[in-house]
Tab-separated table of C-alpha atoms in Angstrom:
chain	number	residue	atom	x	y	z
A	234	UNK	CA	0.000	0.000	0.000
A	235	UNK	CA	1.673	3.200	-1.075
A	236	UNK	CA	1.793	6.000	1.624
A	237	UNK	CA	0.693	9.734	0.813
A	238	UNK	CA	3.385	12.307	1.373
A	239	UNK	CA	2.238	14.664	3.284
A	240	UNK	CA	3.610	18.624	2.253
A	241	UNK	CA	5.416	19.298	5.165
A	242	UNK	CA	7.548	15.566	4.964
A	243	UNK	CA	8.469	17.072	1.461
A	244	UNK	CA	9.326	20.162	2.619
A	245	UNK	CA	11.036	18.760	5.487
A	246	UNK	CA	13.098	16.989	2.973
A	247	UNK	CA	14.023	20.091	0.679
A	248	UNK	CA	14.914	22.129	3.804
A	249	UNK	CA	17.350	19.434	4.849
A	250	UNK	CA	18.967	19.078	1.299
A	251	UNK	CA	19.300	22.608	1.406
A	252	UNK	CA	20.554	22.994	4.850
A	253	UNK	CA	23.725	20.124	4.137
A	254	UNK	CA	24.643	21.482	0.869
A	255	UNK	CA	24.890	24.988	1.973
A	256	UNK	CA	27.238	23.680	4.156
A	257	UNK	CA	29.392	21.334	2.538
A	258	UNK	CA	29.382	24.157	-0.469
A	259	UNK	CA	30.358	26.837	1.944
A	260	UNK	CA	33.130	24.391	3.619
A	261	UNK	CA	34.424	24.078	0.223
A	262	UNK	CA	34.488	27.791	-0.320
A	263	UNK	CA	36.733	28.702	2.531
A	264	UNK	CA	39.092	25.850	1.607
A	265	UNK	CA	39.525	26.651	-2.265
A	266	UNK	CA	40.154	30.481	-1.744
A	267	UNK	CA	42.717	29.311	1.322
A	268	UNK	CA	44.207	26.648	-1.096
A	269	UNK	CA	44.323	29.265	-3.878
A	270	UNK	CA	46.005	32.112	-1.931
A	271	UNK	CA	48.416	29.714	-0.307
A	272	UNK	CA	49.714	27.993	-3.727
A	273	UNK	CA	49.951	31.318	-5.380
A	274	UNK	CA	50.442	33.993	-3.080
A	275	UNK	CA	48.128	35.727	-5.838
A	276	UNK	CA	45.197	38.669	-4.717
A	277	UNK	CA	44.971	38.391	-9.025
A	278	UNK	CA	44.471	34.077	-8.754
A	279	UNK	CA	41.955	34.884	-5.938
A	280	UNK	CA	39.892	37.343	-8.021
A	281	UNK	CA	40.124	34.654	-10.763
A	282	UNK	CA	38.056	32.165	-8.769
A	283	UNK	CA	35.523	34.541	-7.827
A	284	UNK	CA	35.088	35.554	-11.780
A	285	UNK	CA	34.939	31.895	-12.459
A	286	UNK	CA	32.150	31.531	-9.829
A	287	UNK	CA	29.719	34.329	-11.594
A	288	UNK	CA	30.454	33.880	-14.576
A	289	UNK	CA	28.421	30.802	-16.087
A	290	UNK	CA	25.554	31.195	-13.895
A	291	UNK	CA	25.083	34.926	-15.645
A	292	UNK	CA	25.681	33.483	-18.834
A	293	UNK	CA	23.523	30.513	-18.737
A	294	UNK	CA	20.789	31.397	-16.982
A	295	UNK	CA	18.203	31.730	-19.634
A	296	UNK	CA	19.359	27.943	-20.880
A	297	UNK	CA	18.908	26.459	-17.331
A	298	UNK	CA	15.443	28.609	-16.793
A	299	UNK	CA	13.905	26.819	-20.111
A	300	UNK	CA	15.399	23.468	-19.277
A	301	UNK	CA	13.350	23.559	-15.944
A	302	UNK	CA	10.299	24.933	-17.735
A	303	UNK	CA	10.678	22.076	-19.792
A	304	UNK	CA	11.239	19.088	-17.690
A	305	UNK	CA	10.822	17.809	-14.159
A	306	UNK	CA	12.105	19.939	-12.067
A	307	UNK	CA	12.790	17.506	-9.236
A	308	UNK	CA	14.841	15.175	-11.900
A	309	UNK	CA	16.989	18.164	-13.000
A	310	UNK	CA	17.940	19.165	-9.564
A	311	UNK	CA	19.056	15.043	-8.949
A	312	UNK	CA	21.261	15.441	-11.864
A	313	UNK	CA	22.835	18.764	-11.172
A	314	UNK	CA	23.367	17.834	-7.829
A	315	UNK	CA	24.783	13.611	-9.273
A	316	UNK	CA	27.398	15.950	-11.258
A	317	UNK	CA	28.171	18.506	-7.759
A	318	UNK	CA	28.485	15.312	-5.705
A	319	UNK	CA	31.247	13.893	-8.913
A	320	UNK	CA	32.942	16.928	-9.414
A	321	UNK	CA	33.567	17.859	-5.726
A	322	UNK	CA	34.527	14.272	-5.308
A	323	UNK	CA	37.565	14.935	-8.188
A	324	UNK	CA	39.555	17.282	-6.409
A	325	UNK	CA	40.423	15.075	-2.973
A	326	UNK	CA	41.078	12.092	-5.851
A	327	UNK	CA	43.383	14.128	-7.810
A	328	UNK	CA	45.292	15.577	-4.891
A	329	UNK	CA	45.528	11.970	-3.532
A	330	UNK	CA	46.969	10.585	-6.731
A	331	UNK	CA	49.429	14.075	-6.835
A	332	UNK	CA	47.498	15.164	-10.194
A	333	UNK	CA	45.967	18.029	-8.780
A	334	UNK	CA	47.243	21.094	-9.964
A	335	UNK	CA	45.813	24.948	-9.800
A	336	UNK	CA	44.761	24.997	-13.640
A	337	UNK	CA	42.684	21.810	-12.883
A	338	UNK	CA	41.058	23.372	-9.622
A	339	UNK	CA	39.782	26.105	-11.612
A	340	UNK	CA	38.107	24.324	-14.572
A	341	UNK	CA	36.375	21.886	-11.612
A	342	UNK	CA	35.404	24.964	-9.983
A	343	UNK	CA	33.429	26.508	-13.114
A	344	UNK	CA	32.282	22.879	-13.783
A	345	UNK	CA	30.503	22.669	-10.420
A	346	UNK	CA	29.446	26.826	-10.875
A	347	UNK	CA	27.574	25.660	-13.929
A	348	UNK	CA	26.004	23.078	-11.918
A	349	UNK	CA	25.408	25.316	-8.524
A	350	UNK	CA	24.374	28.266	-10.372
A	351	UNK	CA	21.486	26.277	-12.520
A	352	UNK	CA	20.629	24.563	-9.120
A	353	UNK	CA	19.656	27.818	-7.225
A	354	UNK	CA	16.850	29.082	-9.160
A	355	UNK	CA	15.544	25.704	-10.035
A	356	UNK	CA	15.220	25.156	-6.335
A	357	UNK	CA	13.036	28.053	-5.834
A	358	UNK	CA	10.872	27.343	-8.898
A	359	UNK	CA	10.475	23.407	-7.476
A	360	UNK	CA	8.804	24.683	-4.075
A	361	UNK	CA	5.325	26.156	-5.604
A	362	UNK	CA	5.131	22.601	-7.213
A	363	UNK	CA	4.798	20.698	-3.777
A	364	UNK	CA	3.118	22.947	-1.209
A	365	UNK	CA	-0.116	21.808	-1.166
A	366	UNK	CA	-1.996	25.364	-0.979
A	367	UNK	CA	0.063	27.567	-3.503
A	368	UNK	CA	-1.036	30.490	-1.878
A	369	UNK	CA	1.040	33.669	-1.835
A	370	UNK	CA	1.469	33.306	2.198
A	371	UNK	CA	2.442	29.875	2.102
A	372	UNK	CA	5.082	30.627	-0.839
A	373	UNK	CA	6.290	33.587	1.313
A	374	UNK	CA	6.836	31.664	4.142
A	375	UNK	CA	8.408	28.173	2.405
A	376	UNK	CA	10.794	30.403	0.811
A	377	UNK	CA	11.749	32.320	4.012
A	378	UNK	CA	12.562	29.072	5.943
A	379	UNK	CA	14.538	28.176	2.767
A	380	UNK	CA	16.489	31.140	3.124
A	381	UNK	CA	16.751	30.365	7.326
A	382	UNK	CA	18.294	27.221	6.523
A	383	UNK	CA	20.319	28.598	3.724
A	384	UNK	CA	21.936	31.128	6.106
A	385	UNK	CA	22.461	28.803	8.691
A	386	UNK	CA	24.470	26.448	6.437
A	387	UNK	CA	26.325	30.260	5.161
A	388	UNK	CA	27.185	30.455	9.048
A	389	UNK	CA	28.401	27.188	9.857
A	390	UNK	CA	30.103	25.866	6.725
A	391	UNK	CA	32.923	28.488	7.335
A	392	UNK	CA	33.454	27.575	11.096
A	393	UNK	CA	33.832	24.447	10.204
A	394	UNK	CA	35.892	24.545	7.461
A	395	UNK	CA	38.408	26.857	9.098
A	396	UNK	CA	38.318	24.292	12.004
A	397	UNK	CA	39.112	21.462	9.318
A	398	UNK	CA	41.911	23.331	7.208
A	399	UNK	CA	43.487	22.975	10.870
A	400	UNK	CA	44.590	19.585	10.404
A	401	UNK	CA	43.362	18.074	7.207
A	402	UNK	CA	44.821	19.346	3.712
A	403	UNK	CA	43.052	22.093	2.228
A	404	UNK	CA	41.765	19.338	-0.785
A	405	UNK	CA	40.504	16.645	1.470
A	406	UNK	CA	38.542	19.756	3.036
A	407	UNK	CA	36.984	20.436	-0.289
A	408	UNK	CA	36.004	16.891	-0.603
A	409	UNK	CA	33.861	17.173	2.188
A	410	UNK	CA	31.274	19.311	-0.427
A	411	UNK	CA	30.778	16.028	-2.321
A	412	UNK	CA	29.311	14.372	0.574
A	413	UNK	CA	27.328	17.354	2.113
A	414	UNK	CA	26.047	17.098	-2.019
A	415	UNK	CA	25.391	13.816	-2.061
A	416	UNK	CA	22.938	13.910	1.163
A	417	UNK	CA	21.254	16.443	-0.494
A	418	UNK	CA	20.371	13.751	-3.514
A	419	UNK	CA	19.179	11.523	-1.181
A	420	UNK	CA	16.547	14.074	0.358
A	421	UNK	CA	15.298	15.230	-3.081
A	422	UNK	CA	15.168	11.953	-4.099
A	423	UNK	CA	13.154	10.929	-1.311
A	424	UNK	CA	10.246	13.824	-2.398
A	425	UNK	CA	7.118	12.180	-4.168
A	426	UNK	CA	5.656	14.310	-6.675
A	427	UNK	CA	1.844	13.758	-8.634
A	428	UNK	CA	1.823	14.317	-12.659
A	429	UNK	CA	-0.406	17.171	-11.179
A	430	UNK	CA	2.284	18.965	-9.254
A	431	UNK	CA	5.110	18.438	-11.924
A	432	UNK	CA	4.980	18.231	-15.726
A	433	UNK	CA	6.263	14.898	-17.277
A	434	UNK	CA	9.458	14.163	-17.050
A	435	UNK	CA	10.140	14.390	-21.303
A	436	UNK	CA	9.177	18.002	-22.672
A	437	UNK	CA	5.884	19.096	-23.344
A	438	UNK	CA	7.195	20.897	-26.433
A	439	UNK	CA	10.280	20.752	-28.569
A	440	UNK	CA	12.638	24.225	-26.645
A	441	UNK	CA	12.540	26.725	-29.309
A	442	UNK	CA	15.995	28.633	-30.256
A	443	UNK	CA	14.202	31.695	-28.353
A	444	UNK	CA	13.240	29.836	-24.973
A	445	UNK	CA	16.856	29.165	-24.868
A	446	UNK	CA	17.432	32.311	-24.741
A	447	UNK	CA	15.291	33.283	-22.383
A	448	UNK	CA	12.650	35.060	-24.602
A	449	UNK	CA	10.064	33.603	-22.350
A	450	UNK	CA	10.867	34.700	-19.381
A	451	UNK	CA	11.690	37.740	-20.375
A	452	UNK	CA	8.587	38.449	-22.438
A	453	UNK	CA	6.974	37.483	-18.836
A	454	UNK	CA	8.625	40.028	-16.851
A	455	UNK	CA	7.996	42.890	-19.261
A	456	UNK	CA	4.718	41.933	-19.401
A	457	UNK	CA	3.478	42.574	-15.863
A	458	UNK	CA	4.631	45.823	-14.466
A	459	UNK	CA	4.661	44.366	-10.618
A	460	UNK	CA	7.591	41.880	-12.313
A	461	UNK	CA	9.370	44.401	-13.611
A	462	UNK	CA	9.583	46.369	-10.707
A	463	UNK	CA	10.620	43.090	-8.191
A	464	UNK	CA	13.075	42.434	-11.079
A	465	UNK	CA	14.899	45.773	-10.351
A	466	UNK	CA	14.728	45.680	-7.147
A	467	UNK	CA	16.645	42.370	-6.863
A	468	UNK	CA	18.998	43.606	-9.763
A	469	UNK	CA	19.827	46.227	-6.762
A	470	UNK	CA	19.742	44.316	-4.378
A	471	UNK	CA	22.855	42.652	-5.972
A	472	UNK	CA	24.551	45.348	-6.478
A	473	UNK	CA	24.803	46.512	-3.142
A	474	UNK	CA	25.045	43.114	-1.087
A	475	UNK	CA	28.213	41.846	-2.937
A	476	UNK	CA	30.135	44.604	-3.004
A	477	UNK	CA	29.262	45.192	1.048
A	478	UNK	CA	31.148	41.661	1.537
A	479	UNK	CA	34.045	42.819	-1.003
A	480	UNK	CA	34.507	46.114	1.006
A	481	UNK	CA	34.552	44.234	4.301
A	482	UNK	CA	38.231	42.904	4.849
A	483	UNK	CA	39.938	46.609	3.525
A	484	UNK	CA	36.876	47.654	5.689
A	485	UNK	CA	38.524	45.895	8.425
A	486	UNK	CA	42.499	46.639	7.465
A	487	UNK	CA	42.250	50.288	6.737
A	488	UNK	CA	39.454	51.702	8.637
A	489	UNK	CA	39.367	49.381	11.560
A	490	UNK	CA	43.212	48.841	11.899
A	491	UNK	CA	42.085	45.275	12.664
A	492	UNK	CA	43.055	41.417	11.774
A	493	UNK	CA	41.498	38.112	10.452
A	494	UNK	CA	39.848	37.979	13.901
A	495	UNK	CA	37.580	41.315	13.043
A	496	UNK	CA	36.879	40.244	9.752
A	497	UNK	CA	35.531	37.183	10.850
A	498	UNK	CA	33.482	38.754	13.600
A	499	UNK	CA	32.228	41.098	11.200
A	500	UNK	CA	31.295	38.664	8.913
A	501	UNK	CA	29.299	36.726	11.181
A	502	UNK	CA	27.742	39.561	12.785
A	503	UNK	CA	26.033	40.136	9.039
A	504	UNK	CA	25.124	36.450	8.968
A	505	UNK	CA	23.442	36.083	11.689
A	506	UNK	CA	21.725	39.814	11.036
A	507	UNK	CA	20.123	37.290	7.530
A	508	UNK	CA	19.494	34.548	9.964
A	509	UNK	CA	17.563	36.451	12.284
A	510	UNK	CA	15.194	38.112	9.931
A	511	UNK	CA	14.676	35.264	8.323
A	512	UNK	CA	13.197	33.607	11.147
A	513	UNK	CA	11.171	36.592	11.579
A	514	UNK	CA	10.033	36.310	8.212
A	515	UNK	CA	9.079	31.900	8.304
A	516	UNK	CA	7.320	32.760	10.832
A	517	UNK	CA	4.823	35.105	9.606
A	518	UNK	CA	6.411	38.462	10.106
A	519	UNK	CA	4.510	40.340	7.413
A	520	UNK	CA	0.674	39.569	7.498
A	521	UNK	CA	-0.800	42.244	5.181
A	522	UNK	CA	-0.526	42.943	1.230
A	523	UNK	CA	0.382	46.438	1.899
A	524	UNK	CA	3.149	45.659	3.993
A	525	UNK	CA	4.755	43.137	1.540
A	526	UNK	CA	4.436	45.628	-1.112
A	527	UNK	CA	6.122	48.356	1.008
A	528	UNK	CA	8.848	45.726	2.784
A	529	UNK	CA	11.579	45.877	0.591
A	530	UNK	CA	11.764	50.069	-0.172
A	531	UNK	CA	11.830	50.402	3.157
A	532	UNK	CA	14.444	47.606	3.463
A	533	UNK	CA	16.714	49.821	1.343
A	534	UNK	CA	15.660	53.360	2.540
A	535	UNK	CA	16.363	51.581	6.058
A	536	UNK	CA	19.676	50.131	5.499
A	537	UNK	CA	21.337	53.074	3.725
A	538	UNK	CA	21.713	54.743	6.877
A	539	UNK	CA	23.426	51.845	8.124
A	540	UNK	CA	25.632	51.206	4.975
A	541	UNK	CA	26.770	54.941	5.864
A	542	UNK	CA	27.689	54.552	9.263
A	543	UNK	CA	29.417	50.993	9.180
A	544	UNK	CA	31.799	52.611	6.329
A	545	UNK	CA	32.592	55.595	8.943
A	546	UNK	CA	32.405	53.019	12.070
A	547	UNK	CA	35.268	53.640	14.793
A	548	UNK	CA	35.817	50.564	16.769
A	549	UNK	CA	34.752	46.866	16.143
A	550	UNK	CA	31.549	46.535	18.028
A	551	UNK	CA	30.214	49.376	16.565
A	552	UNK	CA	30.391	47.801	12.968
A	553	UNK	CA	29.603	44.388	14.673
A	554	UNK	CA	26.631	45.794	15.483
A	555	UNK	CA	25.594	48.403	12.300
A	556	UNK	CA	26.785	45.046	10.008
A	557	UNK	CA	24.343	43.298	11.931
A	558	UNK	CA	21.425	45.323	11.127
A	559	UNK	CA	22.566	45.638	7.043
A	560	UNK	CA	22.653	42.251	6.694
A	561	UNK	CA	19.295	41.758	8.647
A	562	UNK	CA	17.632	44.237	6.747
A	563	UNK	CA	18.624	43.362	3.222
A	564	UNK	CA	17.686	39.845	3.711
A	565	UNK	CA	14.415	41.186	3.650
A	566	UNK	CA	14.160	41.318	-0.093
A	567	UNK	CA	15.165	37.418	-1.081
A	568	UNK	CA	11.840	36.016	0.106
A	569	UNK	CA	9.259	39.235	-0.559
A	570	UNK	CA	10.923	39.276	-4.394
A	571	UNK	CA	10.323	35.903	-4.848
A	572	UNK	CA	7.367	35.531	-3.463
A	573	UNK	CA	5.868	37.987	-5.554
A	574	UNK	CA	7.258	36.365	-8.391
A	575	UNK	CA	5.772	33.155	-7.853
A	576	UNK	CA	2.561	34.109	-7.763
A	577	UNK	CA	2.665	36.772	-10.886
A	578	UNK	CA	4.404	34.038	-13.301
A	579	UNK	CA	2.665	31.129	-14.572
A	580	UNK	CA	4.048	27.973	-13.869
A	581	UNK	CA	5.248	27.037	-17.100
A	582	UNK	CA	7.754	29.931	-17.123
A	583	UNK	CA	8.292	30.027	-13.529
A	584	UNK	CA	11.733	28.852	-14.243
A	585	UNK	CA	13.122	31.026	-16.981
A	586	UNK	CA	11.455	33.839	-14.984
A	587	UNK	CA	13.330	32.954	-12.002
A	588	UNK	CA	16.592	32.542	-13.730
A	589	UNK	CA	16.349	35.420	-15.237
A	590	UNK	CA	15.881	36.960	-12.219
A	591	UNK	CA	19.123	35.540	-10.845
A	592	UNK	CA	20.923	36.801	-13.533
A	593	UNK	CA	19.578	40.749	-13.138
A	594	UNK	CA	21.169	39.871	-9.252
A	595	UNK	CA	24.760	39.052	-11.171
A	596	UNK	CA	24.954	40.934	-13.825
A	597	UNK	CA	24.810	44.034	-10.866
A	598	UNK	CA	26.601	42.339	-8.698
A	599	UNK	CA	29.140	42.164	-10.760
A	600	UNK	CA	28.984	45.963	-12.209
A	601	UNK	CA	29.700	46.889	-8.396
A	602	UNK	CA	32.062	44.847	-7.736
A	603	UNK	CA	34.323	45.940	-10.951
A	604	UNK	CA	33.559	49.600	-10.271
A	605	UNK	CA	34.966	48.699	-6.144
A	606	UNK	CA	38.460	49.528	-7.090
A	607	UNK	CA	38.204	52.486	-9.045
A	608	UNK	CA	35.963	53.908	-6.434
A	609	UNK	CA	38.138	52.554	-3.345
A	610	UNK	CA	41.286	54.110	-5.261
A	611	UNK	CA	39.609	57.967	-6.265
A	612	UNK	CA	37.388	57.769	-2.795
A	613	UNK	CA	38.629	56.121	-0.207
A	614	UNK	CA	37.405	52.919	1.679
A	615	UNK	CA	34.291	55.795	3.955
A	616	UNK	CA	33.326	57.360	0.905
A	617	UNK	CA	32.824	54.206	-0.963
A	618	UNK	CA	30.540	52.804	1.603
A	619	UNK	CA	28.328	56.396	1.561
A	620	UNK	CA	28.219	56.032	-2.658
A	621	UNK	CA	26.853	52.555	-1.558
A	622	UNK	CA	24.311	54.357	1.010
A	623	UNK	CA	23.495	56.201	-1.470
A	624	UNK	CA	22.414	54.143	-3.807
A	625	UNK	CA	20.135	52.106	-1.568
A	626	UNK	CA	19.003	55.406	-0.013
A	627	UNK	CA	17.828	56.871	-4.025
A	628	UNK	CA	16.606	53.247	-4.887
A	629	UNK	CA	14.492	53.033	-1.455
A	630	UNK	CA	13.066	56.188	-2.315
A	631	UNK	CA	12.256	55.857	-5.929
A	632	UNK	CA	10.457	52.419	-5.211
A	633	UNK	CA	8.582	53.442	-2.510
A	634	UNK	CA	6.881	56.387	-3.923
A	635	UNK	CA	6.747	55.019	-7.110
A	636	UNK	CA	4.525	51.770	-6.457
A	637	UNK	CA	1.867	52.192	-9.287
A	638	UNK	CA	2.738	55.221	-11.802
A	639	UNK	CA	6.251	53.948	-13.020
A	640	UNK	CA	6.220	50.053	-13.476
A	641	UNK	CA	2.762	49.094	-12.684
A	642	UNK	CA	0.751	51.046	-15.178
A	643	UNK	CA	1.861	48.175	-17.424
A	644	UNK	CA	-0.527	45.207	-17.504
A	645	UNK	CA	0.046	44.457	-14.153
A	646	UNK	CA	-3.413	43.927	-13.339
A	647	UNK	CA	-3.929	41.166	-15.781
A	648	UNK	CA	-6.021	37.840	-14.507
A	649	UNK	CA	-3.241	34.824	-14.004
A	650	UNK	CA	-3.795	32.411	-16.459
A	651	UNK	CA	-5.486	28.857	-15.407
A	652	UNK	CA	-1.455	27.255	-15.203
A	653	UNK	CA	-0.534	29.909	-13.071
A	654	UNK	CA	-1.498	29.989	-9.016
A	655	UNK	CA	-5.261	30.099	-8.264
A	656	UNK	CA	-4.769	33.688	-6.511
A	657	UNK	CA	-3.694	37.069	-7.431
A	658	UNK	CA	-0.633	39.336	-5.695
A	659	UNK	CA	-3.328	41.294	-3.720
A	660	UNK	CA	-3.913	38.180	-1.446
A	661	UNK	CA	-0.187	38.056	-1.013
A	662	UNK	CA	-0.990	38.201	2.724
A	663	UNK	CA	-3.513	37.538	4.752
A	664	UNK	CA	-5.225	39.312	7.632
C-alpha cells in the first residue's frame, strides 16, 4: 500500500537538502580560496576564482530557466546535484593521486558553478510545485525558511571549514562538499511528486531557439509591471550586497586597523543579522498585502543609513553591530521578491522567470564589484561605503513612492492564467 506524502515531509526533505549542501558548499568555499592564496600567493588568482564563480551562472541562466520549464524539475535538480556530488569528489582524488594542480582546480570549480548556479533558481521554482496550498502566504513563508536554513548552512560551513583546514589538507577539506552534495540527492530523491504537481518528465514541447534564450521569461517580466519592478529591485539588491562583503576585509584593514579575527566577527555579525530576519520572516512576520508591497523600499531606505555609518564606524563593536542590522535588513528582499514572483508568473515559465531573475542579481553584482576599485582608489574605503548608502538610499526612495505610476501602469493587473497559481498578488498576505 503506497503511503501519501504529506507537504510538510516534502518540505522537510528540501529544507534538509538545502541545509547540508549549503554547508558542505560553503566548507568548500573557505578551503579553495585558502588553497588558492596559499599555492599562489596571488590577490589576481583569488579574483580569478571569484570571476569563475559568476560567470556561467550569468551566462547561462536563460538555458537552465527553459530546461526547468521544460522538464521535471525535481529530476533536473538530482542530476545537477549527481554531477556537484562527482565533481567535488575529483579534487580530494586528484590531490591523492598528486594530479591536482591549480589549472585543474579552476576548470572543476566553473564545472561545479555551472552546476550550482542552474541549481539555485531551479530550487526556488520546485517549491510552488509541492506545497499543497500555492497560496502567496504559504510561498512567502516556504521560501523564508529556505532562506533560514540557507543562512544557517552560510554560518556554519565556514566555522567548520576553518576548524578542518586545521589539520586536514586544504583538498581533502573540499572533498567534504561532495558528501554534504550527495545527502542532499538523497533528500530530493526521497520527495514524491503527482503528474499534477510536476509536468512529465520528457518536454511538453520541442525548446525553441528563443526559450533558450530566455525570450520567455523575459517576455513574462515585461509583461506585468509588478515583475518588472521586483526584477529591479533584486537587480539592486545585488549590487549593493556583494560589493558590502568585497569592502569588508579593507573595511577591516584600513578603517578598523584590525586582523582576520575582526573580519571574521564582522562577517558573522552580518550572517546572523540574515538569519535572524529570516526567522522573523518563516514565521509570519509580514501579514498584510500592503506591507509586503512596502517591505523591501523600506528595506533599502532603512539600510542606507546603516551602509553609511558601518563605512565611517570607529571601533569593532560598533560595525559588529551596524553590520548586523545591514545584513538583517537586506535579507528582507530574497523572500518578498520571490514571493511575488511566484505568484505573478505562470508555472510554465516560472523557471526562466526565475533565472532570469538571478541573472539581473549578477549581472549588478558584478557591475559593483568591478567599479569597487576604481571607487576605493579615487574615494577612499568611507566614501565608498556612503556612494553605496546612497544608492540604496535613491533606490528606497524611488520604489517606494513610485509603487503604481512607473512600473505598474503596465498590464500588471492582468487575470493569471489557469497554469498559473489560483490567486492574485493582492492576497499576497492575509489578515
Amino acid at each position: 500500500m503506497r503511503v501519501i506524502q504529506t507537504t510538510a515531509s516534502k518540505m522537510r526533505y528540501l529544507f534538509l537538502g538545502q541545509f547540508v549542501s549549503q554547508v558542505g558548499e560553503n566548507i568548500a568555499r573557505v578551503a579553495l580560496l585558502y588553497y588558492i592564496y596559499r599555492e599562489t600567493h596571488s590577490v589576481g588568482a583569488v579574483a580569478l576564482t571569484g570571476v569563475l564563480q559568476n560567470l556561467p551562472p550569468l551566462l547561462l541562466s536563460p538555458v537552465t530557466g527553459a530546461l526547468f520549464d521544460h522538464h521535471d524539475k525535481r529530476s533536473v535538480l538530482l542530476v545537477l546535484d549527481l554531477f556537484r556530488t562527482l565533481l567535488s569528489l575529483a579534487i580530494p582524488v586528484l590531490y591523492l593521486f598528486h594530479f591536482l594542480t591549480i589549472a585543474s582546480v579552476e576548470v572543476i570549480v566553473l564545472l561545479t558553478t555551472v552546476c550550482s548556479g542552474a541549481f539555485g533558481p531551479g530550487l526556488y521554482s520546485f517549491i510552488p510545485s509541492i506545497l499543497e496550498k500555492s497560496n502567496p502566504e504559504e510561498i512567502l513563508k516556504a521560501n523564508s525558511t529556505i532562506q533560514t536554513t540557507g543562512n544557517a548552512g552560510v554560518l556554519i560551513g565556514p566555522l567548520l571549514g576553518g576548524a578542518l583546514l586545521t589539520t586536514v589538507a586544504a583538498p581533502l577539506v573540499m572533498g567534504v562538499a561532495s558528501v554534504t552534495f550527495l545527502f542532499s540527492v538523497i533528500f530530493l530523491w526521497k520527495i514524491r511528486t503527482t503528474a499534477s504537481e510536476e509536468s512529465s518528465v520528457f518536454p511538453k514541447k520541442p525548446l525553441s531557439f528563443g526559450k533558450l534564450l530566455g525570450v520567455e521569461g523575459a517576455r513574462e517580466i515585461f509583461r506585468s509591471g509588478e515583475l518588472m519592478e521586483s526584477f529591479a529591485i533584486y537587480a539592486v539588491f545585488g549590487f549593493l550586497i556583494i560589493p558590502l562583503t568585497l569592502l569588508l576585509p579593507e573595511l577591516v584593514a584600513d578603517r578598523l586597523g584590525s586582523g582576520g579575527m575582526a573580519f571574521g566577527g564582522l562577517l558573522t555579525s552580518f550572517g546572523v543579522g540574515q538569519l535572524a530576519m529570516s526567522v522573523l520572516m518563516s514565521r509570519g512576520l509580514l501579514k498584510k498585502k500592503e506591507q509586503g508591497d512596502k517591505m523591501a523600499p523600506l528595506a533599502l531606505l532603512a539600510s542606507s543609513g546603516m551602509i553609511f555609518f558601518l563605512g565611517n564606524a570607529s571601533n569593532n563593536a560598533e560595525a559588529f553591530f551596524e553590520a548586523f542590522f545591514i545584513g538583517g535588513l537586506l535579507s528582507v528582499i530574497h523572500p518578498v521578491v520571490h514571493a511575488k514572483v511566484f505568484c505573478l508568473t505562470p508555472k510554465s515559465a516560472l523557471g526562466s522567470v526565475m533565472s532570469l531573475l538571478s541573472a539581473g542579481f549578477l549581472l549588478l553584482a558584478s557591475v559593483g564589484s568591478a567599479l569597487l576599485p576604481a571607487l576605493t582608489g579615487q574615494l577612499g574605503i568611507s566614501r565608498t561605503f556612503e556612494v553605496l548608502g546612497a544608492v540604496s538610499l535613491v533606490s528606497g526612495l524611488f520604489f517606494l513612492a513610485q509603487p503604481v505610476s512607473f512600473f505598474r501602469k503596465q498590464k500588471s493587473q492582468r487575470m493569471l492564467s489557469d497554469h498559473s497559481y489560483p490567486r492574485r498578488i493582492e492576497n499576497v498576505y492575509q489578515d
